[in-house]
Amino acid sequence: MKHFRNNHLHLLCLPVLLLLCACESFVEVEVPNDRITSVTVFSDDATAREAMDGVYIQLFNTAFAAGGNQSVSFLGGLSADTYTVTNAVPEMEAFAAHQLEATNSLNLALWSGAYNTIYMCNAILEGVADNSSLSPDNRAALEGESRFIRAFAYFYLTNLYGDVPLITQTNYTVNALKARSPQTEVYDLILEDLNRAAELLDTGYPDNDRTRANRFTALGLLARVHLYREDWEQAEIYSSEVLAANDLYELPDDLNTVFLANSREALWQISPEGWGGTFTHTRDGNLLIRITPTGSPVSLSENFMEDWEAWDQRQENWIGSFSSSSETYYYPYKYKIQYNATGSNYTEYSMVMRLAEQYLIRAEARTRQGKLEAAVADLNVIRERADLQPLVYTPAITQEQLLDEVMQQRHYELFSEWGHRWLDLKRTGQTLEVLEGIQETDLLYPIPEAELLKKPNLTQNAGY
């Protein structure tokens, strides 16, 4: 599999971006030969591209995106009752029991990771703006990719925390005084960034490496954003455009190939290159695959394991089990490699966005517009891939029945991926009905106490 070229250079560029985010001023000194200044990073196409590659690699190490125990995927799964905590880890148990406190370190890592990503994107956007040293094509690509990733991070921040500070520059003094912006304003920035990214980005993947955003990645997130905002018509339009790109995307028949590196189902993936050294496995696989009684902190919950339809191949192929002398544990088995330190090629990438979600977005958007027969067709693409009997459309099918089917298919198709179940329950108003021991004030995570102490204009969510 392809590695980002010139690993040494982009790892040097990355600290510069982080420095740009934290410092107010710089002292002019002679530049050491082994360092790259912010000016140097954006002085030509090659180094600017390496800086962007560094952001992609850093996503593997940034808590909210990494797939580990501080990620959206994991913590959202705890909140949605997808996982049961099997090792006594109080801070994980707090997510599962909806008893979060503002001092929870996993919550702080989630928040900080998203904002660190936003800071890096802001640094690149500032570096390429009106930069005549860069070619127009490269400047457009860097702006488009940075805007997409920034929008992606804000999407999760606002859906997990509600109103959040809008940080669009690297001046720490200004950023530290930012108050929370209404969610409507956050979504305005998300849409502005995504629409601009869709204008700037090409449709293909350089060297077929799906760890970089392209135009369809931006369109796919636009489809999701419009679904969440209940703009059903726009959600259908954008998802349809992605689904029409069948020269790039398809649903593999073999479920065990979906999460391979550069899978044709992938809109966007994150490479394990961020491990460094010889590790080539994903954090998702490393955390969730259980090979000993205490090898993973969680198992799939009893509630999740119930009510699967007979012969559903997702249960057969995407769920593994480990049996001890006293108990059998079930775990997500979408990724097949728990650990690999051989330094071999990367065979699995962490999946971020994929084609199946676009079918489900369009199915829901069509259902809510009363286009029930077309929605059934989309649902059947997902059902038939899972070896389930297709639905038969008749005029007797109701909108409510189809919406239930959409939610069921989203649950079993997207489990363990990017908190989909938690966010689905919240956006459809089903959380209090479906989950036990939860209150209205638990629907938003707390603003971390450490952030409140550093930033005087931040306020806390209700109930914390």
Short mmCIF file of C-alpha atoms in Angstrom, two decimals:
data_model
loop_
_atom_site.label_atom_id
_atom_site.label_comp_id
_atom_site.label_asym_id
_atom_site.label_seq_id
_atom_site.Cartn_x
_atom_site.Cartn_y
_atom_site.Cartn_z
CA MET A 1 0.00 0.00 0.00
CA LYS A 2 1.09 3.55 -0.70
CA HIS A 3 2.75 5.51 2.08
CA PHE A 4 2.74 9.29 2.19
CA ARG A 5 5.97 10.27 0.52
CA ASN A 6 8.88 11.84 2.38
CA ASN A 7 7.81 10.83 5.87
CA HIS A 8 10.73 12.72 7.44
CA LEU A 9 9.66 16.05 5.96
CA HIS A 10 5.98 15.97 6.84
CA LEU A 11 6.76 15.00 10.43
CA LEU A 12 8.96 18.06 10.63
CA CYS A 13 6.21 20.23 9.15
CA LEU A 14 3.60 19.09 11.66
CA PRO A 15 5.17 20.60 14.81
CA VAL A 16 5.33 23.90 12.96
CA LEU A 17 1.58 23.81 12.41
CA LEU A 18 1.03 23.04 16.09
CA LEU A 19 3.36 25.89 17.02
CA LEU A 20 1.44 28.23 14.75
CA CYS A 21 -1.68 27.39 16.73
CA ALA A 22 -0.21 28.22 20.10
CA CYS A 23 2.06 31.19 19.67
CA GLU A 24 1.17 34.84 19.36
CA SER A 25 4.46 36.12 17.97
CA PHE A 26 7.80 34.88 16.75
CA VAL A 27 11.31 36.16 17.29
CA GLU A 28 13.39 36.45 14.13
CA VAL A 29 16.33 34.10 14.50
CA GLU A 30 18.44 32.17 12.06
CA VAL A 31 16.69 28.94 11.08
CA PRO A 32 18.59 25.78 12.08
CA ASN A 33 19.24 23.41 9.19
CA ASP A 34 17.13 20.63 10.71
CA ARG A 35 14.01 22.73 11.33
CA ILE A 36 11.27 24.09 9.10
CA THR A 37 9.73 27.46 9.85
CA SER A 38 6.15 28.40 9.01
CA VAL A 39 7.47 30.52 6.16
CA THR A 40 9.42 27.58 4.76
CA VAL A 41 6.46 25.20 5.05
CA PHE A 42 4.35 27.29 2.70
CA SER A 43 7.13 28.49 0.40
CA ASP A 44 6.66 25.80 -2.25
CA ASP A 45 4.21 23.13 -3.31
CA ALA A 46 6.21 20.20 -1.99
CA THR A 47 6.59 21.34 1.62
CA ALA A 48 3.03 22.69 1.77
CA ARG A 49 1.74 19.32 0.56
CA GLU A 50 3.86 17.56 3.17
CA ALA A 51 2.28 19.72 5.88
CA MET A 52 -1.18 18.60 4.75
CA ASP A 53 -0.03 14.99 4.69
CA GLY A 54 1.14 15.51 8.25
CA VAL A 55 -2.38 16.53 9.28
CA TYR A 56 -3.79 13.32 7.82
CA ILE A 57 -1.19 11.25 9.63
CA GLN A 58 -1.83 13.12 12.87
CA LEU A 59 -5.52 12.20 12.68
CA PHE A 60 -4.45 8.68 13.57
CA ASN A 61 -2.97 10.04 16.81
CA THR A 62 -5.63 12.64 17.58
CA ALA A 63 -7.99 11.29 20.22
CA PHE A 64 -11.34 12.06 18.62
CA ALA A 65 -10.40 10.50 15.26
CA ALA A 66 -7.95 7.76 16.16
CA GLY A 67 -10.35 4.88 16.82
CA GLY A 68 -8.93 4.23 20.31
CA ASN A 69 -10.51 4.56 23.72
CA GLN A 70 -10.82 8.37 23.51
CA SER A 71 -12.41 8.43 20.07
CA VAL A 72 -15.88 9.33 18.85
CA SER A 73 -16.33 5.74 17.70
CA PHE A 74 -15.58 4.23 21.09
CA LEU A 75 -17.12 6.77 23.45
CA GLY A 76 -20.21 7.17 21.26
CA GLY A 77 -20.59 3.38 21.32
CA LEU A 78 -20.49 3.42 25.12
CA SER A 79 -23.15 6.14 25.26
CA ALA A 80 -25.44 4.26 22.86
CA ASP A 81 -25.32 0.92 24.71
CA THR A 82 -23.43 -0.73 21.87
CA TYR A 83 -20.72 -1.74 24.36
CA THR A 84 -20.66 -3.13 27.87
CA VAL A 85 -17.58 -2.29 29.94
CA THR A 86 -15.97 -5.57 31.01
CA ASN A 87 -12.83 -4.22 32.70
CA ALA A 88 -13.34 -1.87 35.61
CA VAL A 89 -12.47 1.48 34.06
CA PRO A 90 -14.50 4.16 35.88
CA GLU A 91 -14.14 6.84 33.22
CA MET A 92 -15.47 4.46 30.57
CA GLU A 93 -18.24 3.27 32.85
CA ALA A 94 -19.31 6.90 33.28
CA PHE A 95 -20.03 7.15 29.53
CA ALA A 96 -21.94 3.87 29.54
CA ALA A 97 -23.98 4.81 32.63
CA HIS A 98 -24.60 8.42 31.49
CA GLN A 99 -22.92 9.72 34.62
CA LEU A 100 -20.29 11.92 33.04
CA GLU A 101 -18.49 14.59 34.99
CA ALA A 102 -16.67 17.60 33.58
CA THR A 103 -13.39 16.22 34.96
CA ASN A 104 -13.55 13.01 32.86
CA SER A 105 -10.17 12.75 31.11
CA LEU A 106 -11.55 10.77 28.15
CA ASN A 107 -14.02 13.56 27.50
CA LEU A 108 -11.23 16.16 27.68
CA ALA A 109 -9.14 14.18 25.19
CA LEU A 110 -12.10 13.95 22.81
CA TRP A 111 -12.73 17.70 22.93
CA SER A 112 -9.05 18.66 22.75
CA GLY A 113 -8.36 16.29 19.86
CA ALA A 114 -11.09 17.83 17.75
CA TYR A 115 -9.87 21.36 18.45
CA ASN A 116 -6.23 20.43 17.82
CA THR A 117 -7.33 19.21 14.40
CA ILE A 118 -9.18 22.46 13.79
CA TYR A 119 -6.09 24.48 14.80
CA MET A 120 -3.96 22.56 12.30
CA CYS A 121 -6.48 23.17 9.54
CA ASN A 122 -6.59 26.87 10.41
CA ALA A 123 -2.79 27.01 10.22
CA ILE A 124 -2.81 25.58 6.72
CA LEU A 125 -5.64 27.86 5.61
CA GLU A 126 -3.67 30.86 6.82
CA GLY A 127 -0.49 29.56 5.19
CA VAL A 128 -2.01 29.09 1.74
CA ALA A 129 -4.24 32.17 1.63
CA ASP A 130 -3.11 34.53 -1.16
CA ASN A 131 0.17 32.63 -1.30
CA SER A 132 1.75 33.28 -4.69
CA SER A 133 4.54 30.79 -3.95
CA LEU A 134 2.11 27.92 -4.44
CA SER A 135 0.60 26.78 -7.69
CA PRO A 136 -3.13 27.53 -8.06
CA ASP A 137 -4.01 23.81 -8.21
CA ASN A 138 -2.09 22.97 -5.06
CA ARG A 139 -3.45 25.99 -3.21
CA ALA A 140 -6.99 24.94 -4.13
CA ALA A 141 -6.42 21.35 -3.00
CA LEU A 142 -4.91 22.36 0.33
CA GLU A 143 -7.70 24.82 1.04
CA GLY A 144 -10.36 22.28 0.09
CA GLU A 145 -8.90 19.49 2.21
CA SER A 146 -8.37 21.75 5.21
CA ARG A 147 -11.90 23.12 5.01
CA PHE A 148 -13.33 19.61 4.76
CA ILE A 149 -11.43 18.32 7.80
CA ARG A 150 -12.33 21.43 9.80
CA ALA A 151 -16.01 20.95 8.95
CA PHE A 152 -15.75 17.27 9.88
CA ALA A 153 -14.31 18.12 13.31
CA TYR A 154 -16.95 20.78 13.96
CA PHE A 155 -19.70 18.35 12.95
CA TYR A 156 -18.76 16.09 15.84
CA LEU A 157 -18.10 18.87 18.30
CA THR A 158 -21.52 20.45 17.83
CA ASN A 159 -23.36 17.13 17.83
CA LEU A 160 -21.63 15.96 21.00
CA TYR A 161 -21.48 19.26 22.92
CA GLY A 162 -24.10 21.54 21.36
CA ASP A 163 -22.99 25.18 21.19
CA VAL A 164 -19.19 25.33 20.87
CA PRO A 165 -16.58 28.04 20.27
CA LEU A 166 -15.95 28.80 16.61
CA ILE A 167 -12.19 28.91 16.17
CA THR A 168 -11.19 30.02 12.68
CA GLN A 169 -7.67 31.40 13.24
CA THR A 170 -4.46 30.49 15.05
CA ASN A 171 -4.16 33.49 17.38
CA TYR A 172 -4.30 31.90 20.82
CA THR A 173 -5.00 35.19 22.61
CA VAL A 174 -8.15 35.69 20.55
CA ASN A 175 -9.17 32.05 20.70
CA ALA A 176 -8.85 31.86 24.48
CA LEU A 177 -11.52 34.55 24.85
CA LYS A 178 -14.03 32.91 22.53
CA ALA A 179 -17.47 32.15 23.93
CA ARG A 180 -19.68 29.35 22.65
CA SER A 181 -21.48 30.02 19.38
CA PRO A 182 -25.04 28.82 18.76
CA GLN A 183 -25.27 25.51 16.95
CA THR A 184 -26.93 27.26 14.01
CA GLU A 185 -23.77 29.34 13.51
CA VAL A 186 -21.58 26.26 13.80
CA TYR A 187 -23.62 24.57 11.09
CA ASP A 188 -23.35 27.71 8.95
CA LEU A 189 -19.55 27.40 9.07
CA ILE A 190 -19.71 23.65 8.40
CA LEU A 191 -21.83 24.23 5.31
CA GLU A 192 -19.65 27.10 4.13
CA ASP A 193 -16.53 24.94 4.47
CA LEU A 194 -18.07 21.90 2.81
CA ASN A 195 -19.55 23.81 -0.11
CA ARG A 196 -16.22 25.50 -0.70
CA ALA A 197 -14.39 22.17 -0.40
CA ALA A 198 -16.74 20.60 -2.97
CA GLU A 199 -15.89 23.44 -5.36
CA LEU A 200 -12.14 23.15 -4.89
CA LEU A 201 -11.47 19.41 -4.68
CA ASP A 202 -10.99 17.00 -7.54
CA THR A 203 -13.13 13.88 -7.84
CA GLY A 204 -10.32 11.31 -7.80
CA TYR A 205 -7.79 10.00 -5.29
CA PRO A 206 -4.08 10.60 -5.99
CA ASP A 207 -2.48 7.18 -6.49
CA ASN A 208 -5.83 5.64 -5.45
CA ASP A 209 -5.02 6.49 -1.82
CA ARG A 210 -8.33 7.05 -0.05
CA THR A 211 -6.79 8.68 3.00
CA ARG A 212 -7.20 12.08 1.36
CA ALA A 213 -10.46 13.95 0.99
CA ASN A 214 -11.89 14.52 -2.47
CA ARG A 215 -15.02 16.16 -3.87
CA PHE A 216 -17.20 13.14 -3.12
CA THR A 217 -15.99 13.04 0.48
CA ALA A 218 -17.23 16.61 0.87
CA LEU A 219 -20.53 15.78 -0.87
CA GLY A 220 -21.01 12.75 1.37
CA LEU A 221 -20.62 14.86 4.49
CA LEU A 222 -22.94 17.48 3.01
CA ALA A 223 -25.56 14.74 2.60
CA ARG A 224 -25.16 13.79 6.26
CA VAL A 225 -25.29 17.39 7.48
CA HIS A 226 -28.49 18.09 5.55
CA LEU A 227 -30.00 14.88 6.94
CA TYR A 228 -29.23 16.03 10.47
CA ARG A 229 -30.74 19.44 9.69
CA GLU A 230 -33.86 17.72 8.29
CA ASP A 231 -33.37 19.18 4.83
CA TRP A 232 -34.47 15.94 3.20
CA GLU A 233 -34.37 17.17 -0.37
CA GLN A 234 -30.76 18.34 -0.17
CA ALA A 235 -29.74 15.15 1.66
CA GLU A 236 -31.18 13.13 -1.21
CA ILE A 237 -29.48 15.29 -3.85
CA TYR A 238 -26.00 15.07 -2.33
CA SER A 239 -26.16 11.37 -1.49
CA SER A 240 -27.42 10.65 -5.01
CA GLU A 241 -24.43 12.43 -6.51
CA VAL A 242 -22.06 10.26 -4.47
CA LEU A 243 -23.96 7.08 -5.31
CA ALA A 244 -23.83 7.90 -9.01
CA ALA A 245 -20.01 7.85 -8.95
CA ASN A 246 -19.90 4.11 -9.64
CA ASP A 247 -16.57 4.40 -11.42
CA LEU A 248 -15.05 5.10 -7.99
CA TYR A 249 -17.37 3.45 -5.47
CA GLU A 250 -19.25 0.20 -5.02
CA LEU A 251 -20.42 -2.08 -2.22
CA PRO A 252 -18.17 -5.17 -2.19
CA ASP A 253 -20.14 -8.41 -2.02
CA ASP A 254 -17.63 -9.85 0.44
CA LEU A 255 -18.18 -8.12 3.79
CA ASN A 256 -14.68 -9.08 4.90
CA THR A 257 -13.17 -6.75 2.29
CA VAL A 258 -15.09 -3.60 3.26
CA PHE A 259 -12.50 -2.33 5.76
CA LEU A 260 -9.40 -3.11 3.76
CA ALA A 261 -7.09 -0.28 2.77
CA ASN A 262 -8.47 1.60 -0.24
CA SER A 263 -11.65 -0.45 -0.31
CA ARG A 264 -13.95 0.60 -3.14
CA GLU A 265 -16.60 1.27 -0.52
CA ALA A 266 -14.43 3.85 1.21
CA LEU A 267 -15.06 7.55 0.77
CA TRP A 268 -12.38 8.38 3.34
CA GLN A 269 -10.04 6.36 5.54
CA ILE A 270 -7.22 7.04 8.02
CA SER A 271 -3.92 5.19 7.62
CA PRO A 272 -2.14 3.49 10.55
CA GLU A 273 1.06 5.19 9.34
CA GLY A 274 0.65 7.46 12.34
CA TRP A 275 1.81 4.63 14.61
CA GLY A 276 5.32 5.13 13.29
CA GLY A 277 7.83 2.30 13.50
CA THR A 278 6.69 -1.12 12.35
CA PHE A 279 3.05 -1.16 13.55
CA THR A 280 0.56 -1.59 10.72
CA HIS A 281 -2.70 -2.34 12.53
CA THR A 282 -5.56 0.07 13.22
CA ARG A 283 -6.34 1.40 16.67
CA ASP A 284 -9.91 0.13 16.23
CA GLY A 285 -8.75 -3.46 15.80
CA ASN A 286 -6.16 -3.14 18.54
CA LEU A 287 -8.73 -1.90 21.06
CA LEU A 288 -11.76 -4.02 20.24
CA ILE A 289 -10.56 -7.46 19.15
CA ARG A 290 -10.45 -9.67 22.24
CA ILE A 291 -7.77 -12.35 22.33
CA THR A 292 -7.63 -12.80 26.13
CA PRO A 293 -10.26 -12.49 28.90
CA THR A 294 -9.06 -8.95 29.67
CA GLY A 295 -7.72 -8.09 26.22
CA SER A 296 -10.36 -5.45 25.51
CA PRO A 297 -12.14 -3.14 27.97
CA VAL A 298 -15.55 -3.77 26.36
CA SER A 299 -17.73 -6.34 24.67
CA LEU A 300 -20.80 -5.89 22.52
CA SER A 301 -23.80 -5.44 24.79
CA GLU A 302 -26.57 -8.00 25.24
CA ASN A 303 -29.08 -5.48 23.89
CA PHE A 304 -27.07 -5.05 20.73
CA MET A 305 -26.68 -8.79 20.22
CA GLU A 306 -30.46 -9.34 20.34
CA ASP A 307 -32.96 -9.05 17.48
CA TRP A 308 -30.66 -9.71 14.54
CA GLU A 309 -32.49 -11.21 11.60
CA ALA A 310 -31.60 -14.82 10.83
CA TRP A 311 -28.78 -15.26 8.31
CA ASP A 312 -27.63 -11.64 8.53
CA GLN A 313 -24.09 -11.90 7.18
CA ARG A 314 -23.01 -8.79 9.05
CA GLN A 315 -23.44 -10.72 12.28
CA GLU A 316 -21.54 -13.64 10.79
CA ASN A 317 -18.65 -11.58 9.39
CA TRP A 318 -18.43 -8.44 11.51
CA ILE A 319 -18.80 -9.92 15.00
CA GLY A 320 -16.20 -12.13 16.65
CA SER A 321 -16.25 -14.00 19.93
CA PHE A 322 -13.85 -15.06 22.64
CA SER A 323 -14.76 -17.67 25.23
CA SER A 324 -13.16 -17.96 28.64
CA SER A 325 -13.89 -20.69 31.14
CA SER A 326 -16.88 -18.76 32.44
CA GLU A 327 -18.12 -16.41 29.73
CA THR A 328 -18.30 -15.67 26.01
CA TYR A 329 -17.51 -12.13 24.89
CA TYR A 330 -18.60 -10.68 21.55
CA TYR A 331 -16.66 -7.92 19.86
CA PRO A 332 -16.69 -5.91 16.62
CA TYR A 333 -14.69 -7.79 13.99
CA LYS A 334 -14.88 -5.37 11.10
CA TYR A 335 -11.11 -5.05 11.38
CA LYS A 336 -9.39 -8.43 11.40
CA ILE A 337 -5.92 -7.46 12.63
CA GLN A 338 -5.49 -6.93 16.34
CA TYR A 339 -1.71 -6.41 16.26
CA ASN A 340 0.98 -6.42 13.60
CA ALA A 341 4.51 -5.20 14.25
CA THR A 342 6.17 -6.78 11.22
CA GLY A 343 6.52 -3.55 9.29
CA SER A 344 4.68 -5.08 6.35
CA ASN A 345 2.33 -3.23 4.03
CA TYR A 346 -0.79 -1.65 5.46
CA THR A 347 -3.71 -3.94 4.64
CA GLU A 348 -6.38 -2.22 6.75
CA TYR A 349 -7.16 1.46 7.14
CA SER A 350 -9.52 2.92 9.73
CA MET A 351 -12.81 3.64 7.95
CA VAL A 352 -14.23 7.13 8.39
CA MET A 353 -16.90 7.47 5.69
CA ARG A 354 -18.25 4.80 3.35
CA LEU A 355 -20.79 4.22 0.63
CA ALA A 356 -23.30 2.19 2.66
CA GLU A 357 -24.06 5.27 4.76
CA GLN A 358 -24.98 7.18 1.63
CA TYR A 359 -27.60 4.56 0.68
CA LEU A 360 -29.03 4.83 4.19
CA ILE A 361 -29.02 8.63 4.09
CA ARG A 362 -30.90 8.60 0.81
CA ALA A 363 -33.32 5.92 2.04
CA GLU A 364 -34.20 8.05 5.06
CA ALA A 365 -34.43 11.28 3.06
CA ARG A 366 -36.71 9.64 0.52
CA THR A 367 -38.87 8.07 3.22
CA ARG A 368 -39.38 11.41 4.94
CA GLN A 369 -40.40 12.94 1.61
CA GLY A 370 -42.94 10.18 1.01
CA LYS A 371 -40.89 8.51 -1.75
CA LEU A 372 -41.42 5.12 -0.18
CA GLU A 373 -40.86 2.88 -3.18
CA ALA A 374 -37.52 4.52 -3.97
CA ALA A 375 -36.55 4.26 -0.29
CA VAL A 376 -37.31 0.53 -0.34
CA ALA A 377 -34.94 0.16 -3.30
CA ASP A 378 -32.12 1.81 -1.35
CA LEU A 379 -32.76 -0.29 1.73
CA ASN A 380 -32.71 -3.43 -0.36
CA VAL A 381 -29.19 -2.65 -1.56
CA ILE A 382 -28.06 -2.83 2.07
CA ARG A 383 -30.27 -5.81 2.96
CA GLU A 384 -29.27 -7.90 -0.02
CA ARG A 385 -25.56 -7.32 0.59
CA ALA A 386 -26.19 -8.69 4.10
CA ASP A 387 -27.95 -11.72 2.55
CA LEU A 388 -31.34 -10.66 3.93
CA GLN A 389 -34.59 -11.03 2.07
CA PRO A 390 -35.43 -7.84 0.15
CA LEU A 391 -38.41 -5.80 1.20
CA VAL A 392 -41.37 -5.92 -1.14
CA TYR A 393 -42.93 -2.53 -1.71
CA THR A 394 -46.71 -2.34 -1.49
CA PRO A 395 -48.97 0.68 -0.95
CA ALA A 396 -49.66 -0.73 2.51
CA ILE A 397 -46.14 0.07 3.71
CA THR A 398 -46.19 3.13 5.94
CA GLN A 399 -43.66 5.87 6.38
CA GLU A 400 -43.28 4.93 10.06
CA GLN A 401 -42.50 1.32 9.20
CA LEU A 402 -39.84 2.34 6.73
CA LEU A 403 -38.26 4.80 9.15
CA ASP A 404 -38.02 1.99 11.71
CA GLU A 405 -36.33 -0.15 9.08
CA VAL A 406 -33.89 2.64 8.22
CA MET A 407 -32.92 3.03 11.88
CA GLN A 408 -32.55 -0.74 12.26
CA GLN A 409 -30.30 -0.98 9.23
CA ARG A 410 -28.22 1.99 10.36
CA HIS A 411 -27.82 0.31 13.76
CA TYR A 412 -26.50 -2.96 12.37
CA GLU A 413 -24.61 -1.58 9.37
CA LEU A 414 -22.72 1.22 11.13
CA PHE A 415 -22.16 -0.16 14.64
CA SER A 416 -18.78 0.67 16.19
CA GLU A 417 -18.22 3.40 13.57
CA TRP A 418 -18.02 7.07 14.50
CA GLY A 419 -20.83 7.21 17.06
CA HIS A 420 -23.58 6.83 14.46
CA ARG A 421 -26.01 5.07 16.82
CA TRP A 422 -25.62 7.68 19.59
CA LEU A 423 -26.13 10.57 17.19
CA ASP A 424 -29.02 8.82 15.41
CA LEU A 425 -30.91 8.34 18.65
CA LYS A 426 -30.36 11.97 19.60
CA ARG A 427 -31.32 13.55 16.28
CA THR A 428 -34.50 11.45 16.00
CA GLY A 429 -35.58 12.10 19.60
CA GLN A 430 -35.48 8.42 20.57
CA THR A 431 -32.73 8.47 23.18
CA LEU A 432 -34.87 8.64 26.30
CA GLU A 433 -37.18 5.97 24.94
CA VAL A 434 -34.50 3.51 23.86
CA LEU A 435 -31.77 3.88 26.50
CA GLU A 436 -32.19 3.23 30.20
CA GLY A 437 -31.06 5.52 32.99
CA ILE A 438 -30.67 8.62 30.86
CA GLN A 439 -32.00 12.15 31.31
CA GLU A 440 -32.43 15.06 28.91
CA THR A 441 -29.29 16.75 30.27
CA ASP A 442 -27.23 13.65 29.42
CA LEU A 443 -27.74 14.17 25.67
CA LEU A 444 -24.80 16.58 25.54
CA TYR A 445 -21.38 15.82 26.93
CA PRO A 446 -19.98 18.31 29.47
CA ILE A 447 -17.58 21.04 28.45
CA PRO A 448 -14.31 19.84 30.04
CA GLU A 449 -13.53 21.54 33.32
CA ALA A 450 -9.94 22.15 32.22
CA GLU A 451 -11.24 24.23 29.32
CA LEU A 452 -13.57 26.22 31.55
CA LEU A 453 -10.67 27.07 33.84
CA LYS A 454 -8.48 28.29 30.97
CA LYS A 455 -11.10 30.16 28.97
CA PRO A 456 -13.14 32.66 31.00
CA ASN A 457 -15.97 33.12 28.50
CA LEU A 458 -16.90 29.44 28.21
CA THR A 459 -20.05 28.21 29.92
CA GLN A 460 -21.09 24.71 30.94
CA ASN A 461 -23.90 22.59 29.55
CA ALA A 462 -26.98 22.16 31.72
CA GLY A 463 -26.81 19.39 34.30
CA TYR A 464 -23.08 19.44 34.93
#
